[in-house]
C-alpha positions as YAML, in Angstrom:
chain: A
units: angstrom
residues:
- id: 1
  name: UNK
  ca: [-200.38, -25.64, -107.51]
- id: 2
  name: UNK
  ca: [-201.04, -22.01, -106.93]
- id: 3
  name: UNK
  ca: [-199.02, -19.98, -104.23]
- id: 4
  name: UNK
  ca: [-201.22, -17.06, -102.77]
- id: 5
  name: UNK
  ca: [-200.16, -14.87, -99.71]
- id: 6
  name: UNK
  ca: [-203.72, -14.28, -98.43]
- id: 7
  name: UNK
  ca: [-202.26, -11.65, -96.29]
- id: 8
  name: UNK
  ca: [-200.31, -8.84, -97.70]
- id: 9
  name: UNK
  ca: [-200.07, -7.18, -94.15]
- id: 10
  name: UNK
  ca: [-197.93, -9.60, -92.67]
- id: 11
  name: UNK
  ca: [-195.59, -9.88, -95.96]
- id: 12
  name: UNK
  ca: [-195.16, -5.83, -95.35]
- id: 13
  name: UNK
  ca: [-194.95, -5.87, -92.23]
- id: 14
  name: UNK
  ca: [-192.17, -8.67, -93.21]
- id: 15
  name: UNK
  ca: [-190.86, -6.62, -95.38]
- id: 16
  name: UNK
  ca: [-190.34, -3.58, -93.19]
- id: 17
  name: UNK
  ca: [-188.58, -5.78, -90.62]
- id: 18
  name: UNK
  ca: [-186.31, -6.67, -92.66]
- id: 19
  name: UNK
  ca: [-185.32, -3.60, -94.19]
- id: 20
  name: UNK
  ca: [-185.16, -1.86, -90.33]
- id: 21
  name: UNK
  ca: [-183.06, -4.73, -89.08]
- id: 22
  name: UNK
  ca: [-180.36, -4.03, -92.67]
- id: 23
  name: UNK
  ca: [-180.20, -0.65, -91.47]
- id: 24
  name: UNK
  ca: [-179.58, -0.99, -87.67]
- id: 25
  name: UNK
  ca: [-175.93, -1.24, -88.02]
- id: 26
  name: UNK
  ca: [-175.95, 2.01, -89.69]
- id: 27
  name: UNK
  ca: [-177.98, 3.66, -86.80]
- id: 28
  name: UNK
  ca: [-175.95, 2.49, -84.16]
- id: 29
  name: UNK
  ca: [-172.35, 3.33, -85.44]
- id: 30
  name: UNK
  ca: [-171.18, 6.74, -83.94]
- id: 31
  name: UNK
  ca: [-170.14, 9.65, -86.51]
- id: 32
  name: UNK
  ca: [-166.82, 10.54, -85.99]
- id: 33
  name: UNK
  ca: [-165.49, 13.08, -84.78]
- id: 34
  name: UNK
  ca: [-163.10, 15.75, -86.89]
- id: 35
  name: UNK
  ca: [-160.78, 18.19, -86.81]
- id: 36
  name: UNK
  ca: [-160.38, 20.85, -89.73]
- id: 37
  name: UNK
  ca: [-158.18, 23.78, -90.49]
- id: 38
  name: UNK
  ca: [-155.12, 22.40, -88.41]
- id: 39
  name: UNK
  ca: [-152.24, 24.99, -88.65]
- id: 40
  name: UNK
  ca: [-149.38, 25.81, -86.64]
- id: 41
  name: UNK
  ca: [-147.33, 29.07, -86.30]
- id: 42
  name: UNK
  ca: [-143.25, 28.81, -85.71]
- id: 43
  name: UNK
  ca: [-141.98, 31.21, -82.88]
- id: 44
  name: UNK
  ca: [-140.70, 34.27, -83.46]
- id: 45
  name: UNK
  ca: [-137.42, 33.02, -81.03]
- id: 46
  name: UNK
  ca: [-135.68, 29.64, -82.08]
- id: 47
  name: UNK
  ca: [-136.16, 26.97, -78.97]
- id: 48
  name: UNK
  ca: [-139.47, 28.97, -77.81]
- id: 49
  name: UNK
  ca: [-142.69, 26.95, -78.24]
- id: 50
  name: UNK
  ca: [-144.58, 27.02, -81.24]
- id: 51
  name: UNK
  ca: [-148.33, 27.26, -80.99]
- id: 52
  name: UNK
  ca: [-151.14, 24.99, -82.65]
- id: 53
  name: UNK
  ca: [-154.64, 25.92, -83.55]
- id: 54
  name: UNK
  ca: [-157.78, 23.43, -85.25]
- id: 55
  name: UNK
  ca: [-161.68, 23.10, -84.87]
- id: 56
  name: UNK
  ca: [-162.46, 20.18, -83.29]
- id: 57
  name: UNK
  ca: [-165.55, 18.84, -84.24]
- id: 58
  name: UNK
  ca: [-167.88, 16.13, -81.56]
- id: 59
  name: UNK
  ca: [-170.79, 13.93, -83.01]
- id: 60
  name: UNK
  ca: [-173.24, 11.72, -81.79]
- id: 61
  name: UNK
  ca: [-171.80, 11.47, -78.12]
- id: 62
  name: UNK
  ca: [-169.46, 13.08, -75.50]
- id: 63
  name: UNK
  ca: [-165.67, 12.77, -75.73]
- id: 64
  name: UNK
  ca: [-162.90, 13.21, -73.29]
- id: 65
  name: UNK
  ca: [-159.83, 15.10, -75.38]
- id: 66
  name: UNK
  ca: [-157.08, 14.31, -73.01]
- id: 67
  name: UNK
  ca: [-154.02, 14.82, -75.35]
- id: 68
  name: UNK
  ca: [-152.64, 16.36, -78.57]
- id: 69
  name: UNK
  ca: [-149.16, 14.70, -79.89]
- id: 70
  name: UNK
  ca: [-147.55, 16.21, -82.90]
- id: 71
  name: UNK
  ca: [-144.89, 14.31, -85.22]
- id: 72
  name: UNK
  ca: [-141.87, 16.81, -84.77]
- id: 73
  name: UNK
  ca: [-142.29, 18.16, -81.22]
- id: 74
  name: UNK
  ca: [-140.91, 16.60, -78.13]
- id: 75
  name: UNK
  ca: [-144.29, 17.51, -76.50]
- id: 76
  name: UNK
  ca: [-147.82, 19.19, -76.73]
- id: 77
  name: UNK
  ca: [-149.74, 20.42, -74.04]
- id: 78
  name: UNK
  ca: [-153.59, 21.81, -74.71]
- id: 79
  name: UNK
  ca: [-153.12, 25.68, -73.20]
- id: 80
  name: UNK
  ca: [-156.31, 28.31, -72.12]
- id: 81
  name: UNK
  ca: [-155.41, 32.03, -72.05]
- id: 82
  name: UNK
  ca: [-156.81, 34.30, -69.50]
- id: 83
  name: UNK
  ca: [-157.56, 37.76, -69.14]
- id: 84
  name: UNK
  ca: [-158.07, 39.57, -65.97]
- id: 85
  name: UNK
  ca: [-158.09, 43.62, -66.82]
- id: 86
  name: UNK
  ca: [-154.85, 44.18, -68.91]
- id: 87
  name: UNK
  ca: [-152.94, 41.01, -67.59]
- id: 88
  name: UNK
  ca: [-152.79, 38.16, -69.54]
- id: 89
  name: UNK
  ca: [-151.37, 34.70, -68.52]
- id: 90
  name: UNK
  ca: [-151.97, 31.16, -69.43]
- id: 91
  name: UNK
  ca: [-152.99, 27.60, -68.43]
- id: 92
  name: UNK
  ca: [-152.39, 24.25, -69.22]
- id: 93
  name: UNK
  ca: [-154.79, 22.32, -69.41]
- id: 94
  name: UNK
  ca: [-155.33, 18.72, -68.74]
- id: 95
  name: UNK
  ca: [-158.28, 17.28, -70.71]
- id: 96
  name: UNK
  ca: [-161.34, 19.36, -72.37]
- id: 97
  name: UNK
  ca: [-164.96, 18.26, -72.98]
- id: 98
  name: UNK
  ca: [-166.14, 17.66, -76.02]
- id: 99
  name: UNK
  ca: [-169.98, 18.22, -75.84]
- id: 100
  name: UNK
  ca: [-172.35, 15.44, -78.28]
- id: 101
  name: UNK
  ca: [-172.00, 17.47, -81.36]
- id: 102
  name: UNK
  ca: [-170.08, 20.09, -80.08]
- id: 103
  name: UNK
  ca: [-166.72, 22.25, -80.59]
- id: 104
  name: UNK
  ca: [-163.85, 22.76, -79.23]
- id: 105
  name: UNK
  ca: [-161.84, 25.73, -80.95]
- id: 106
  name: UNK
  ca: [-158.30, 25.98, -80.68]
- id: 107
  name: UNK
  ca: [-157.67, 29.32, -81.86]
- id: 108
  name: UNK
  ca: [-155.23, 32.59, -80.75]
- id: 109
  name: UNK
  ca: [-155.83, 34.10, -77.85]
- id: 110
  name: UNK
  ca: [-158.07, 31.68, -76.57]
- id: 111
  name: UNK
  ca: [-157.62, 27.72, -76.08]
- id: 112
  name: UNK
  ca: [-154.19, 26.57, -78.28]
- id: 113
  name: UNK
  ca: [-152.03, 23.97, -78.32]
- id: 114
  name: UNK
  ca: [-147.78, 24.49, -77.39]
- id: 115
  name: UNK
  ca: [-145.32, 22.42, -78.95]
- id: 116
  name: UNK
  ca: [-142.48, 22.22, -77.62]
- id: 117
  name: UNK
  ca: [-138.56, 21.24, -78.74]
- id: 118
  name: UNK
  ca: [-140.04, 21.44, -82.77]
- id: 119
  name: UNK
  ca: [-137.76, 19.91, -84.77]
- id: 120
  name: UNK
  ca: [-136.00, 22.60, -86.77]
- id: 121
  name: UNK
  ca: [-136.32, 21.15, -90.14]
- id: 122
  name: UNK
  ca: [-139.97, 22.02, -89.88]
- id: 123
  name: UNK
  ca: [-140.05, 25.45, -91.96]
- id: 124
  name: UNK
  ca: [-143.03, 27.83, -92.87]
- id: 125
  name: UNK
  ca: [-145.19, 26.70, -96.15]
- id: 126
  name: UNK
  ca: [-144.78, 22.64, -94.59]
- id: 127
  name: UNK
  ca: [-146.95, 20.68, -92.91]
- id: 128
  name: UNK
  ca: [-146.53, 18.47, -89.53]
- id: 129
  name: UNK
  ca: [-149.21, 16.10, -88.15]
- id: 130
  name: UNK
  ca: [-150.94, 16.41, -85.09]
- id: 131
  name: UNK
  ca: [-152.86, 13.84, -83.53]
- id: 132
  name: UNK
  ca: [-155.70, 13.83, -81.27]
- id: 133
  name: UNK
  ca: [-156.15, 11.37, -78.53]
- id: 134
  name: UNK
  ca: [-159.75, 10.81, -76.79]
- id: 135
  name: UNK
  ca: [-160.70, 8.97, -73.83]
- id: 136
  name: UNK
  ca: [-162.39, 6.45, -75.66]
- id: 137
  name: UNK
  ca: [-159.46, 6.08, -77.62]
- id: 138
  name: UNK
  ca: [-160.32, 7.34, -80.39]
- id: 139
  name: UNK
  ca: [-157.07, 9.18, -82.27]
- id: 140
  name: UNK
  ca: [-157.59, 11.43, -85.33]
- id: 141
  name: UNK
  ca: [-154.59, 12.86, -87.32]
- id: 142
  name: UNK
  ca: [-154.49, 15.63, -89.45]
- id: 143
  name: UNK
  ca: [-151.89, 17.19, -91.09]
- id: 144
  name: UNK
  ca: [-151.48, 20.88, -89.94]
- id: 145
  name: UNK
  ca: [-150.05, 23.97, -92.28]
- id: 146
  name: UNK
  ca: [-147.18, 25.50, -91.09]
- id: 147
  name: UNK
  ca: [-146.66, 29.31, -90.84]
- id: 148
  name: UNK
  ca: [-143.95, 31.69, -90.24]
- id: 149
  name: UNK
  ca: [-143.94, 33.82, -86.38]
- id: 150
  name: UNK
  ca: [-146.77, 36.70, -86.51]
- id: 151
  name: UNK
  ca: [-148.12, 35.28, -89.85]
- id: 152
  name: UNK
  ca: [-152.02, 34.07, -90.06]
- id: 153
  name: UNK
  ca: [-153.34, 31.35, -91.41]
- id: 154
  name: UNK
  ca: [-155.95, 33.05, -92.38]
- id: 155
  name: UNK
  ca: [-158.64, 30.72, -91.45]
- id: 156
  name: UNK
  ca: [-157.28, 28.21, -94.26]
- id: 157
  name: UNK
  ca: [-155.69, 25.60, -91.91]
- id: 158
  name: UNK
  ca: [-154.86, 22.31, -93.21]
- id: 159
  name: UNK
  ca: [-157.79, 19.81, -93.68]
...
């Protein structure tokens, strides 16, 4: 007995439906948030806080950055530098919104991390791990290059 598929449109629709079903799990999975160019500048005076910098990039959905921690610091706070004429001040930030496909830039003179109680074993040329904690439970850890007070990472922070 010879088998015939008299309806090629139905066969094509079935194949397309199968292909769509196989690709749906990948489409529904949100892209990961990334952290790039992470670096930390040590303080000029031992015992004072260090400053941390990085670029945080969002993906498919908005997120809230709640806190950042460092493996070699007792406490880490997010701060923002504000200018009013010739006066400059800083204020702590409780959280930051990361828009879908947006960025949070932690950079000198703007938003940055303050790292308190740095372990004395941390030296320029080394690394430390920064962990970014988001409201949905996402955690992203990245190695951050450590530089001396007054030095700049030159845009080449650890990835």
